[in-house]
Short mmCIF file of C-alpha atoms in Angstrom, two decimals:
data_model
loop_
_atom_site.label_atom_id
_atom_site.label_comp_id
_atom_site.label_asym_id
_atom_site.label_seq_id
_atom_site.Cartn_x
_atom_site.Cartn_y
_atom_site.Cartn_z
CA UNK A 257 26.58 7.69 6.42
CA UNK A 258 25.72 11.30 8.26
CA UNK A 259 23.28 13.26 6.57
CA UNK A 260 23.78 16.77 6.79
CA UNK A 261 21.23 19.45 7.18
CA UNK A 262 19.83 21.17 4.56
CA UNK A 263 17.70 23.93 3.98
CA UNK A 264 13.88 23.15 2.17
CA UNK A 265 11.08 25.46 1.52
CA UNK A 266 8.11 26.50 -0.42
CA UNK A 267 5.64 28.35 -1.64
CA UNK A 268 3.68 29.64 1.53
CA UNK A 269 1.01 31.30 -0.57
CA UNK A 270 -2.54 32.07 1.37
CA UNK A 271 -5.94 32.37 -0.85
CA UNK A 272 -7.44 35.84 -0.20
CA UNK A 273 -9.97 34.59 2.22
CA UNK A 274 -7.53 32.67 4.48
CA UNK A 275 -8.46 33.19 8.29
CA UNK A 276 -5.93 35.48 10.48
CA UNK A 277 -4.85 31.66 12.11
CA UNK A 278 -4.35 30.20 8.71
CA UNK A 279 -1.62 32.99 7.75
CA UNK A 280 0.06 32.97 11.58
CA UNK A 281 -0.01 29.23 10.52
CA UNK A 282 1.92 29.22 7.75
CA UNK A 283 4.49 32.34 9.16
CA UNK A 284 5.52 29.50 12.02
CA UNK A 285 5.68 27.05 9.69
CA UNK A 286 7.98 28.49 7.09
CA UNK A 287 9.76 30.16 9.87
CA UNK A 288 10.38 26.61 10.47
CA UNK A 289 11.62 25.99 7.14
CA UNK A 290 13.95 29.17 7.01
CA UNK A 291 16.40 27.21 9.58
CA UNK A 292 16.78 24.12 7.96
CA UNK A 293 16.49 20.71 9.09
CA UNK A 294 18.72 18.13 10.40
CA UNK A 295 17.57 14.09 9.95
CA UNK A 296 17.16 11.71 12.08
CA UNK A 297 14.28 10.20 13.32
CA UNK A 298 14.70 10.70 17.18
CA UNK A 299 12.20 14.09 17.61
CA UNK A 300 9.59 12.80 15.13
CA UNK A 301 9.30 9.45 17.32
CA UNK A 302 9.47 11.64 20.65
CA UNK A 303 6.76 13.73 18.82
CA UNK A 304 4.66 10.92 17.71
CA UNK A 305 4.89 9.39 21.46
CA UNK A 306 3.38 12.39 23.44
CA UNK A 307 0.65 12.56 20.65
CA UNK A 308 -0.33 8.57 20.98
CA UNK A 309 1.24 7.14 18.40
CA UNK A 310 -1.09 8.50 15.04
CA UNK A 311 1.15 6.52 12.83
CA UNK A 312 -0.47 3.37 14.46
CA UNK A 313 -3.98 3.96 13.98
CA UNK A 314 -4.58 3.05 10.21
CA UNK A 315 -2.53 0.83 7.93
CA UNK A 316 -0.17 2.57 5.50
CA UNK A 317 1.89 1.87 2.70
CA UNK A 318 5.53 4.03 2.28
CA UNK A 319 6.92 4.90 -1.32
CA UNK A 320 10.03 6.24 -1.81
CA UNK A 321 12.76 7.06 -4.92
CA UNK A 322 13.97 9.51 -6.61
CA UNK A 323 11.52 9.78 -9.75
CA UNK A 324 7.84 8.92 -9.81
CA UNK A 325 7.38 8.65 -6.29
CA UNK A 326 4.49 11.03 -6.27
CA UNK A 327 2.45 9.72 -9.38
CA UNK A 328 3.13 6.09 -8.36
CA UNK A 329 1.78 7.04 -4.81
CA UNK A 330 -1.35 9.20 -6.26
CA UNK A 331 -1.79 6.14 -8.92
CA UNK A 332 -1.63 4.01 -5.47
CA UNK A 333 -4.30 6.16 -3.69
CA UNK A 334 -6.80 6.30 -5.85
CA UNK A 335 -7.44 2.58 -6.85
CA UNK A 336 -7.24 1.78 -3.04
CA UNK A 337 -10.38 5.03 -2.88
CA UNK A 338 -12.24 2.93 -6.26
CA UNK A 339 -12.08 -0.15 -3.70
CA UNK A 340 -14.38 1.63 -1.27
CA UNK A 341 -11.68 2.54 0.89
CA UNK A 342 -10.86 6.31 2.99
CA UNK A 343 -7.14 6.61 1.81
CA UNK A 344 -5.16 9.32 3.50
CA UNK A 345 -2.76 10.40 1.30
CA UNK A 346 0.63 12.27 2.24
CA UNK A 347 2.90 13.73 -0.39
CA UNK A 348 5.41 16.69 -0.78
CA UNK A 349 6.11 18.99 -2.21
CA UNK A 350 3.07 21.24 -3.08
CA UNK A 351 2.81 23.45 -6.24
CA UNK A 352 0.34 26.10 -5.15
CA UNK A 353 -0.82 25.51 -1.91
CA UNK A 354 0.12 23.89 1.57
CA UNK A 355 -2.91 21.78 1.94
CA UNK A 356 -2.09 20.04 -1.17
CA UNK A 357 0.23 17.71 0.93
CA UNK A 358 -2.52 16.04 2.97
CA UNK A 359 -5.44 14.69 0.61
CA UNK A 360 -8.48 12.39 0.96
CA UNK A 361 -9.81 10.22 -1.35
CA UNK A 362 -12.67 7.63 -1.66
CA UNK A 363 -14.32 6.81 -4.32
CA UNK A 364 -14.05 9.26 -7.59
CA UNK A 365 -13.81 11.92 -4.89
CA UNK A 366 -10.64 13.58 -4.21
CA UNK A 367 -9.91 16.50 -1.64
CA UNK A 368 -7.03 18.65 -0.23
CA UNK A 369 -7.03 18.94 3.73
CA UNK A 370 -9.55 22.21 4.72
CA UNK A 371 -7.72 25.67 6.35
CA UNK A 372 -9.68 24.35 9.69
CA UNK A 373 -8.92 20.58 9.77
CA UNK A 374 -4.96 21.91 9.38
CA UNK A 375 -5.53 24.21 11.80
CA UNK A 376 -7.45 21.73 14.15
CA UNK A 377 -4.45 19.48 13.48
CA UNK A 378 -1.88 21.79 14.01
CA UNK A 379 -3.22 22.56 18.01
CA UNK A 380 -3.04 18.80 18.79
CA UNK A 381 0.49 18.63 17.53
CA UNK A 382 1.49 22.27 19.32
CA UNK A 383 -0.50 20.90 22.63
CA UNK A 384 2.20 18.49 22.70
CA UNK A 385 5.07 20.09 21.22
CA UNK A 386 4.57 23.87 22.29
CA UNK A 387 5.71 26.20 19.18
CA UNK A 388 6.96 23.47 17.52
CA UNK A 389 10.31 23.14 19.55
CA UNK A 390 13.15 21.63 18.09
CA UNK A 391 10.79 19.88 15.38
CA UNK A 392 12.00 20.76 11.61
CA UNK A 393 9.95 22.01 8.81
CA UNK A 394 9.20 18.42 7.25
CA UNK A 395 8.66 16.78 10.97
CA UNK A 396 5.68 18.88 11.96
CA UNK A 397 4.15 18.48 8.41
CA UNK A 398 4.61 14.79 8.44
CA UNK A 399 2.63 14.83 12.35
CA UNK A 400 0.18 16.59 11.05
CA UNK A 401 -0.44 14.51 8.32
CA UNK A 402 -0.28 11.25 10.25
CA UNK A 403 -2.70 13.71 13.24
CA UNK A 404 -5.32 14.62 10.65
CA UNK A 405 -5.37 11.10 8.82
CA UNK A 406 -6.25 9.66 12.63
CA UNK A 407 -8.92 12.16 12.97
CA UNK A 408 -10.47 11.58 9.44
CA UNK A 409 -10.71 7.75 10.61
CA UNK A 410 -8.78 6.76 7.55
CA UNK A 411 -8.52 2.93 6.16
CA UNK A 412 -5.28 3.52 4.61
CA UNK A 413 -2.70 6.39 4.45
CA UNK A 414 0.07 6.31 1.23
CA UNK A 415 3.15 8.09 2.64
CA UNK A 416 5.34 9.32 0.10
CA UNK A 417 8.95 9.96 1.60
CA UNK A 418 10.67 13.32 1.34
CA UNK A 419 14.06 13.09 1.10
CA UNK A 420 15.62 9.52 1.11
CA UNK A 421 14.20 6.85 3.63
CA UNK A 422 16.58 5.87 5.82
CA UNK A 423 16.43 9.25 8.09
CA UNK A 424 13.34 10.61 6.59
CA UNK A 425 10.73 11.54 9.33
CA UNK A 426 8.15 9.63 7.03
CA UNK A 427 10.34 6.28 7.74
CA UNK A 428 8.52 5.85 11.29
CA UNK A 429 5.42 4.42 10.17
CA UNK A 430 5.23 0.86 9.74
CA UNK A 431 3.94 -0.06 6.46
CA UNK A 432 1.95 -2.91 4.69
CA UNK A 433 3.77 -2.78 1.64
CA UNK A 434 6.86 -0.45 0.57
CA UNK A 435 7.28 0.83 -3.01
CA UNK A 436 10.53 1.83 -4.54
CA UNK A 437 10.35 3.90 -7.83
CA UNK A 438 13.51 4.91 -10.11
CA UNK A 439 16.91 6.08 -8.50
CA UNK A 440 19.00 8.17 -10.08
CA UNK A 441 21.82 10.53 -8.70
CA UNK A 442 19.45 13.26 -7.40
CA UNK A 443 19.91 15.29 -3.78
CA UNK A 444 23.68 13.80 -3.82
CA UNK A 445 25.20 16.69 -1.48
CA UNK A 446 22.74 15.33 0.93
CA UNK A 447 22.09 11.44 -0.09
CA UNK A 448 25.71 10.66 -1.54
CA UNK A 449 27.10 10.86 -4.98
CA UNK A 450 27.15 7.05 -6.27
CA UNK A 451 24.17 5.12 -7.49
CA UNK A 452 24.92 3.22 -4.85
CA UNK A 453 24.98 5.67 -2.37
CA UNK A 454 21.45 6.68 -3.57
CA UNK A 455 20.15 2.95 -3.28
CA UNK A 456 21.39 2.68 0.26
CA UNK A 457 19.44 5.56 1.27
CA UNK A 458 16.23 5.45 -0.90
CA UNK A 459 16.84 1.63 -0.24
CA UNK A 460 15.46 1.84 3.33
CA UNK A 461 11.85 1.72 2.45
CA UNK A 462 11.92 -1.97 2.68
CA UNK A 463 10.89 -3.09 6.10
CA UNK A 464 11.66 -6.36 7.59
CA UNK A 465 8.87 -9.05 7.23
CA UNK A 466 6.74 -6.62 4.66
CA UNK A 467 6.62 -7.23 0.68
CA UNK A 468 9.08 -4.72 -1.33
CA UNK A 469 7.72 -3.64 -5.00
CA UNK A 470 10.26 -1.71 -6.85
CA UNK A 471 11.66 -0.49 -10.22
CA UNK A 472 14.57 -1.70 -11.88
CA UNK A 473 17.43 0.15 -12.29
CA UNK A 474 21.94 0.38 -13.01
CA UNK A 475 23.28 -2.67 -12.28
CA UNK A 476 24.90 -1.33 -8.94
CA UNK A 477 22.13 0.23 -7.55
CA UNK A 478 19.78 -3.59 -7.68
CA UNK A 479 23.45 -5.06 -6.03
CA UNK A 480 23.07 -2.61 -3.20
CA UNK A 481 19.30 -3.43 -3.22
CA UNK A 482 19.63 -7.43 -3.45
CA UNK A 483 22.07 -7.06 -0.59
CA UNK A 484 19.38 -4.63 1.84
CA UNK A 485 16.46 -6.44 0.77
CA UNK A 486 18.20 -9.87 2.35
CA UNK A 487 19.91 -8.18 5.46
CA UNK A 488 16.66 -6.31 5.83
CA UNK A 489 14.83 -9.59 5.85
CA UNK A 490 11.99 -8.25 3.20
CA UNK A 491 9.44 -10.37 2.80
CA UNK A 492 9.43 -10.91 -0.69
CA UNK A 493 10.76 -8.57 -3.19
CA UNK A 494 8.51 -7.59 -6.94
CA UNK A 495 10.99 -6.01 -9.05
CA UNK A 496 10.04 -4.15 -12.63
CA UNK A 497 12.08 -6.32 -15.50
CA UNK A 498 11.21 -9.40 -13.38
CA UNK A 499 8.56 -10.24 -10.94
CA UNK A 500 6.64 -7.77 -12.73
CA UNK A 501 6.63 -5.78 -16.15
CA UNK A 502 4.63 -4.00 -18.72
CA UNK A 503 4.50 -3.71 -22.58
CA UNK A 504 3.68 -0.65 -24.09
CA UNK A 505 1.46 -0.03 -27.22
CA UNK A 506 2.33 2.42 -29.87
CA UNK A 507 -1.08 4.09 -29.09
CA UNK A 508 0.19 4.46 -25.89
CA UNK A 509 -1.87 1.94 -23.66
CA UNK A 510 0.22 -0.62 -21.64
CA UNK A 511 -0.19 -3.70 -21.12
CA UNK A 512 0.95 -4.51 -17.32
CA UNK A 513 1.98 -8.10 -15.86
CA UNK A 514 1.42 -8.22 -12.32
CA UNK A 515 2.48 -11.71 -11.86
CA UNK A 516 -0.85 -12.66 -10.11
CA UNK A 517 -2.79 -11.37 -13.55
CA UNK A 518 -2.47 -9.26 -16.48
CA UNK A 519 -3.93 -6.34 -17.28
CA UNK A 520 -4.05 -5.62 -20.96
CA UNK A 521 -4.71 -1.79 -22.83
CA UNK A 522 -4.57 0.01 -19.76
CA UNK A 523 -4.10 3.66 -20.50
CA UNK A 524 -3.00 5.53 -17.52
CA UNK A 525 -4.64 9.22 -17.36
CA UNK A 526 -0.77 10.71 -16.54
CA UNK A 527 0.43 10.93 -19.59
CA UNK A 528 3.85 10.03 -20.77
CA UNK A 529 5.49 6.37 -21.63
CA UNK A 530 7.69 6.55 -18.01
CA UNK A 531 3.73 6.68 -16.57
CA UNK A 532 3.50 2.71 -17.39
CA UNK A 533 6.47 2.07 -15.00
CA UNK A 534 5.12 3.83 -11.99
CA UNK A 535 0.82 2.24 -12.56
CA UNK A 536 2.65 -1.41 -12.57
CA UNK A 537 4.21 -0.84 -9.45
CA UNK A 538 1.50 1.03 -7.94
CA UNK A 539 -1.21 -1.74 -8.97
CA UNK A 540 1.27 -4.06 -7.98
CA UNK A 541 1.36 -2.82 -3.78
CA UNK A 542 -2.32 -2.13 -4.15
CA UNK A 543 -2.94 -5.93 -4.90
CA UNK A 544 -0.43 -6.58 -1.88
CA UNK A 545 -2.43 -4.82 0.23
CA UNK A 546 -5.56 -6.28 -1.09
CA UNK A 547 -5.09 -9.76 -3.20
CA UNK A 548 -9.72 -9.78 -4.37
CA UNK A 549 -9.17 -5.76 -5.61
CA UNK A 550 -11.05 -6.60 -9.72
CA UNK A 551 -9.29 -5.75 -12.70
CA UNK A 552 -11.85 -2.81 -13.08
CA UNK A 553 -10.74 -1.61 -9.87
CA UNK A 554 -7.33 -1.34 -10.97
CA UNK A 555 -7.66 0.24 -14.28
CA UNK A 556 -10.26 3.00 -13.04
CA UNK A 557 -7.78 4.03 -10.25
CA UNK A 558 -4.81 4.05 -12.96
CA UNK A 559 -7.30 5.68 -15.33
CA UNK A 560 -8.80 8.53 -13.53
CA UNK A 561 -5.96 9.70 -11.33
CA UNK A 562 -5.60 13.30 -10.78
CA UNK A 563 -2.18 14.37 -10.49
CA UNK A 564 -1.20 17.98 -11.46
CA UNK A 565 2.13 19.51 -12.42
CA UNK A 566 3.16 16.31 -14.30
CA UNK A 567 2.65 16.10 -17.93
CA UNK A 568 -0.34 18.46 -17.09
CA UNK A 569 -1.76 20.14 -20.42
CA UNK A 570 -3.68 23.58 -20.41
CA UNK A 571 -5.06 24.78 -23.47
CA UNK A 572 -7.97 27.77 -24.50
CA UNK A 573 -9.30 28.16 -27.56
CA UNK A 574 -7.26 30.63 -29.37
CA UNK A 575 -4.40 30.10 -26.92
CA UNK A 576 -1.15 28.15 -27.44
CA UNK A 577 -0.45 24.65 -26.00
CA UNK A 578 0.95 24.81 -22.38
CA UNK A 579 2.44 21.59 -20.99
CA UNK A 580 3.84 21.81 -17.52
CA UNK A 581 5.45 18.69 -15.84
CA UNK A 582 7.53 18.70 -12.61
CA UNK A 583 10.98 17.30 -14.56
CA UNK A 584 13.71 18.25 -11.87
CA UNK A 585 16.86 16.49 -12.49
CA UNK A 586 18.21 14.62 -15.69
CA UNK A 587 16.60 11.52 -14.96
CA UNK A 588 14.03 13.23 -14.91
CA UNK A 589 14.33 15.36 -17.69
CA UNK A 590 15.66 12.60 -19.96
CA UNK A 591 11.92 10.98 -19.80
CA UNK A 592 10.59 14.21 -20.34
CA UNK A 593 11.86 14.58 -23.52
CA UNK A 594 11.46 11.07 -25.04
CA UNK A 595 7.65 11.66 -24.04
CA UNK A 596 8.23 14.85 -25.62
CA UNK A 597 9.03 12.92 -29.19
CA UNK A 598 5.08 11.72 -29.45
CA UNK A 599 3.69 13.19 -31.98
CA UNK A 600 0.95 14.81 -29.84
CA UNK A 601 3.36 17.06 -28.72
CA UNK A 602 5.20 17.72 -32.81
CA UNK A 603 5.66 21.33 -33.19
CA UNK A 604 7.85 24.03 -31.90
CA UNK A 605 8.34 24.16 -28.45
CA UNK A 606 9.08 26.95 -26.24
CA UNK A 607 10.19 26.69 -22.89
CA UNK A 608 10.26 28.21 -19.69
CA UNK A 609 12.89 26.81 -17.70
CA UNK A 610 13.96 27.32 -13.92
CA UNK A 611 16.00 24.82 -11.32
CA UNK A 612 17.18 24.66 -7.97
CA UNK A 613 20.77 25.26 -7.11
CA UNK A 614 21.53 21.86 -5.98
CA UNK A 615 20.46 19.94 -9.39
CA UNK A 616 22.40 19.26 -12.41
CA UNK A 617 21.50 21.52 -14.57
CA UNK A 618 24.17 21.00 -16.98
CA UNK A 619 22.90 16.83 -18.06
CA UNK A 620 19.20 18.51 -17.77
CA UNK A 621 19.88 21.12 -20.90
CA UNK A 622 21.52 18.44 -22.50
CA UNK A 623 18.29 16.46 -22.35
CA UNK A 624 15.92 19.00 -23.29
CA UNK A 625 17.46 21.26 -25.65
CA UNK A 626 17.28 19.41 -28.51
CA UNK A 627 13.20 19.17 -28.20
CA UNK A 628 13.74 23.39 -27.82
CA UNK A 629 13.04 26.17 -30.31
CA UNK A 630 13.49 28.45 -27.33
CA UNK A 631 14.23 29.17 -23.60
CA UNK A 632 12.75 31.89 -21.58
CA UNK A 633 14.64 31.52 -18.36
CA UNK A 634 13.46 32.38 -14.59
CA UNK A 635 13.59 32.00 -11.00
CA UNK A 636 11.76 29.49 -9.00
CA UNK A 637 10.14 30.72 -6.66
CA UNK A 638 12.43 29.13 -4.12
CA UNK A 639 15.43 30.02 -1.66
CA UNK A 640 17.75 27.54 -3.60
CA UNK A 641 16.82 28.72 -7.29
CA UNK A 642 19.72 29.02 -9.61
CA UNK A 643 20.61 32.01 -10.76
CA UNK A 644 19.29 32.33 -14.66
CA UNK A 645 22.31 34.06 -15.86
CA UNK A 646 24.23 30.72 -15.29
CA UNK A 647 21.67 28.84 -17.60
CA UNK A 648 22.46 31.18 -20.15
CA UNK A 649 26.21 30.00 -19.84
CA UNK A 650 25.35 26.64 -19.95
CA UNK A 651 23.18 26.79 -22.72
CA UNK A 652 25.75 28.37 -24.97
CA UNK A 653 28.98 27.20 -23.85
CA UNK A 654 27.69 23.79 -22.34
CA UNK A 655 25.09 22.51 -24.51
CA UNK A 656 25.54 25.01 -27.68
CA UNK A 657 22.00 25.74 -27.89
CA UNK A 658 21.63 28.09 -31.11
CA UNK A 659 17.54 29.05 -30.33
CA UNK A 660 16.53 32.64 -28.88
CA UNK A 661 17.56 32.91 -25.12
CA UNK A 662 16.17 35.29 -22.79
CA UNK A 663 15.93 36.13 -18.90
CA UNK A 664 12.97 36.95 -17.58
CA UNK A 665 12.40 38.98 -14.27
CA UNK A 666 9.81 36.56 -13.01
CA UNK A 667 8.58 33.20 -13.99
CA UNK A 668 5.31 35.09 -15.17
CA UNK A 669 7.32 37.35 -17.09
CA UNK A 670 8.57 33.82 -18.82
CA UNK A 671 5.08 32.44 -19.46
CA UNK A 672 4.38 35.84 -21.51
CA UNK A 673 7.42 35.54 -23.79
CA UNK A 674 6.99 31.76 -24.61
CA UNK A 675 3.17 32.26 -25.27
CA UNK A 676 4.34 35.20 -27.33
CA UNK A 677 6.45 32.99 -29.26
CA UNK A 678 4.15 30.10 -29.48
CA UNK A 679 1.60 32.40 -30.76
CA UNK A 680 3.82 33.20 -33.69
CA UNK A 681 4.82 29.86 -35.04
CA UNK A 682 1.59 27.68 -33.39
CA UNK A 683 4.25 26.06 -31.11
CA UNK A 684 3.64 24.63 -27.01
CA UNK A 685 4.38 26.10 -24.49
CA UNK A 686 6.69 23.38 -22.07
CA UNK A 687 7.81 24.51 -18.32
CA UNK A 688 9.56 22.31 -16.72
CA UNK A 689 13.02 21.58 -14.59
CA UNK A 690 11.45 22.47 -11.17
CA UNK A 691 8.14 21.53 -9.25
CA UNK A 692 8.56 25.51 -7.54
CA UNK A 693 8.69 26.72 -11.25
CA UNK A 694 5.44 24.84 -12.53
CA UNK A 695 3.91 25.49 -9.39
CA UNK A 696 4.34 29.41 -9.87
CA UNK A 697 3.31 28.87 -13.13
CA UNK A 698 0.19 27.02 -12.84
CA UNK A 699 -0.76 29.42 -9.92
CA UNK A 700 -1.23 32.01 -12.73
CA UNK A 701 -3.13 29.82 -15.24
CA UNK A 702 -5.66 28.69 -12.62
CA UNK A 703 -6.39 32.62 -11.56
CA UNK A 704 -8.17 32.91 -14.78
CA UNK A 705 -11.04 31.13 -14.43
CA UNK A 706 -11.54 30.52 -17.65
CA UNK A 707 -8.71 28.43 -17.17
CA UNK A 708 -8.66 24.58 -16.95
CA UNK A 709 -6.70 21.49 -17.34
CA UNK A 710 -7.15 19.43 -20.79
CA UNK A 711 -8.47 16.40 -20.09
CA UNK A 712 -6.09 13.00 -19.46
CA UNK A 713 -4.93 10.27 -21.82
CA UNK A 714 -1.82 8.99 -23.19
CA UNK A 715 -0.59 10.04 -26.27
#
């Protein structure tokens, strides 16, 4: 199967006190991202040559799917930092700011890359690759990831794939352990539009000789996986539903079978019942990669992970509820809104809503209007966003929402009208259905700074 190219971005925000190099930074690298990329994984290994192989300095471990990928990999990170490691970890994309893709961890501690270490980064990779060449967007980030992880002196890197695995640029490091998370029919212009398809891609993770931890899934998408994992010649393969599994608690703690040992009442600090599914499979590679890790080890790192944008809560005294979380397609969005039926979050719920052009939209509404008393519609701040005046459409026509409706000029436009409405009836707040949207958002409520994130828990 040919991928063809497609065209990703972000937010290239700058902090006011960003250096002159920092902004000329960011111009070439979203200048980058303006063109598009194409896959394939023959520039990123050219790339990776001339620099002396990064990729092969520290030990990594490579998750990929099309939900969950990021919490399971920040779930991953930090119990491997609570085990006295260095983790490197690498994940896209980023709400607010660029650095947010390369972290550190060890111990509690947990830090985005510094302006100067990307910058120092960024003149070993242009040393060898002068202006960036032919290198895409998602190429140079993923070199300077793997650049600045070799310079930190990492133990361990998690690499969270992009887009897919098969051609992704992340798919040329070879790692300990590879993590699948849920599929669903997400990127399918690019990835295919079957299950299967999807599986064959995302699929690609598994490396030959190396164990494979995954979710379940349809019944066609674990045929197309059976069949990889054994022409592949995996290792050993831990699937959700089987090797491993959980058992969640009304009070929300889970109780996670890992096949070795069980670990009972864990309550994982992202909140939402999908959460359980991605800490088993994340405490699952971590004991992969390191059999003696205790059971307090595991449930601190699945208790104190910081993950933002995903069933984040902000709340001020005298403020409504807001709950962001980074649902972007109906998979997605269908967990969302069971999570949404705990009574922690019972009340009226108003939400700003935004998606990219290239998601369903349609099966999304269908999901989450029913947990809606009312939609305050914007533009992510993206070059793909849909247009808002086609939500409208499929909100009335489509889904036959009968709430108030409304357009806003800007997603901070939309935060005012749902707080205003929330303030009314002593409803949430709830923005969701794109990871641009909540980042745009949560730039604004962290400007305050009186500001802050609630603390974690499941409900």
């Amino acid at each position: 199967m040919t991928l063809h190219p497609v065209l990703m971005d972000g937010p290239g925000r700058a902090p006011s006190e960003s250096s002159e190099a920092y902004r000329q930074l960011l111009e070439r690298l979203y200048s980058l991202s303006r063109r598009g990329t194409k896959f394939g994984l023959e520039r990123i290994r050219d790339l990776l040559r001339r620099l002396g192989h990064p990729e092969r300095a520290f030990p990594t471990i490579h998750v990929a799917g099309s939900n969950g990928k990021g919490s399971t990999s920040a779930f991953l990170a930090t119990i491997l930092a609570r085990s006295g490691r260095k983790v490197g970890l690498f994940t896209s994309p980023h709400l607010i700011s660029l650095t947010e893709r390369i972290q550190f961890l060890q111990g509690a501690g947990l830090r985005a890359i510094s302006q100067e270490e990307l910058l120092r980064a960024a003149a070993e990779v242009e040393a060898a690759e002068p202006g960036f060449g032919e290198v895409s967007f998602f190429e140079v980030l993923t070199a300077l990831g793997l650049v600045a992880f070799r310079s930190a002196d990492v133990d361990i890197a998690v690499i969270e794939a992009g887009l897919g695995a098969r051609l992704d640029s992340t798919r040329v490091i070879e790692p300990e352990v590879a993590v699948l998370t849920d599929l669903s029919l997400e990127h399918t212009a690019i990835l295919g539009d079957t299950i299967e398809a999807i599986a064959g891609e995302e699929g690609q993770v598994a490396r030959p000789d190396r164990p494979l931890v995954m979710a379940d899934g349809p019944r066609p998408a674990m045929r197309v996986m059976d069949r990889l994992a054994e022409d592949i010649g995996v290792e050993e393969v831990h699937r959700l539903g089987r090797e491993v599994d959980l058992a969640a608690h009304p009070d929300g703690a889970f109780d996670l079978d890992l096949g070795s040992r069980t670990l009972e009442r864990v309550r994982p600090a992202l909140l939402g019942q999908h959460q359980g599914r991605n800490a088993v499979l994340a405490a699952k590679a971590a004991l992969l990669v390191d059999p003696g890790l205790s059971d307090q080890t595991l449930r601190e790192g699945l208790e104190t992970t910081v993950w933002p944008g995903r069933m984040e809560i902000f709340h001020r005294e005298g403020e409504p509820r807001i709950l962001l979380d980074g649902a972007h397609n109906p998979h997605g969005a269908r967990q969302f809104a069971r999570a949404l039926g705990h009574p922690r979050f019972a009340g009226p719920r108003h939400f700003v809503f935004g998606v990219l052009g290239d998601k369903n939209a349609p099966e999304m509404l269908e999901a989450l209007a029913p947990r809606a008393r009312s939609f305050a519609l914007a533009r992510p701040g993206s070059l793909r966003a849909r247009d808002p005046d086609e939500l409208v459409r499929l909100l009335g026509d489509g889904v036959g929402f009968e709430g108030p409706v409304t357009v806003a000029e800007s997603p901070s436009e939309a935060l005012a009208e749902a707080k205003r409405r929330a303030e009314q009836d002593g409803g949430w707040v709830v923005v969701c259905g794109s990871l641009y949207l909540v980042g745009d958002v949560r730039a604004e409520l962290i400007g305050a700074a009186e500001w802050g994130p609630s603390p974690g828990g499941a409900p």
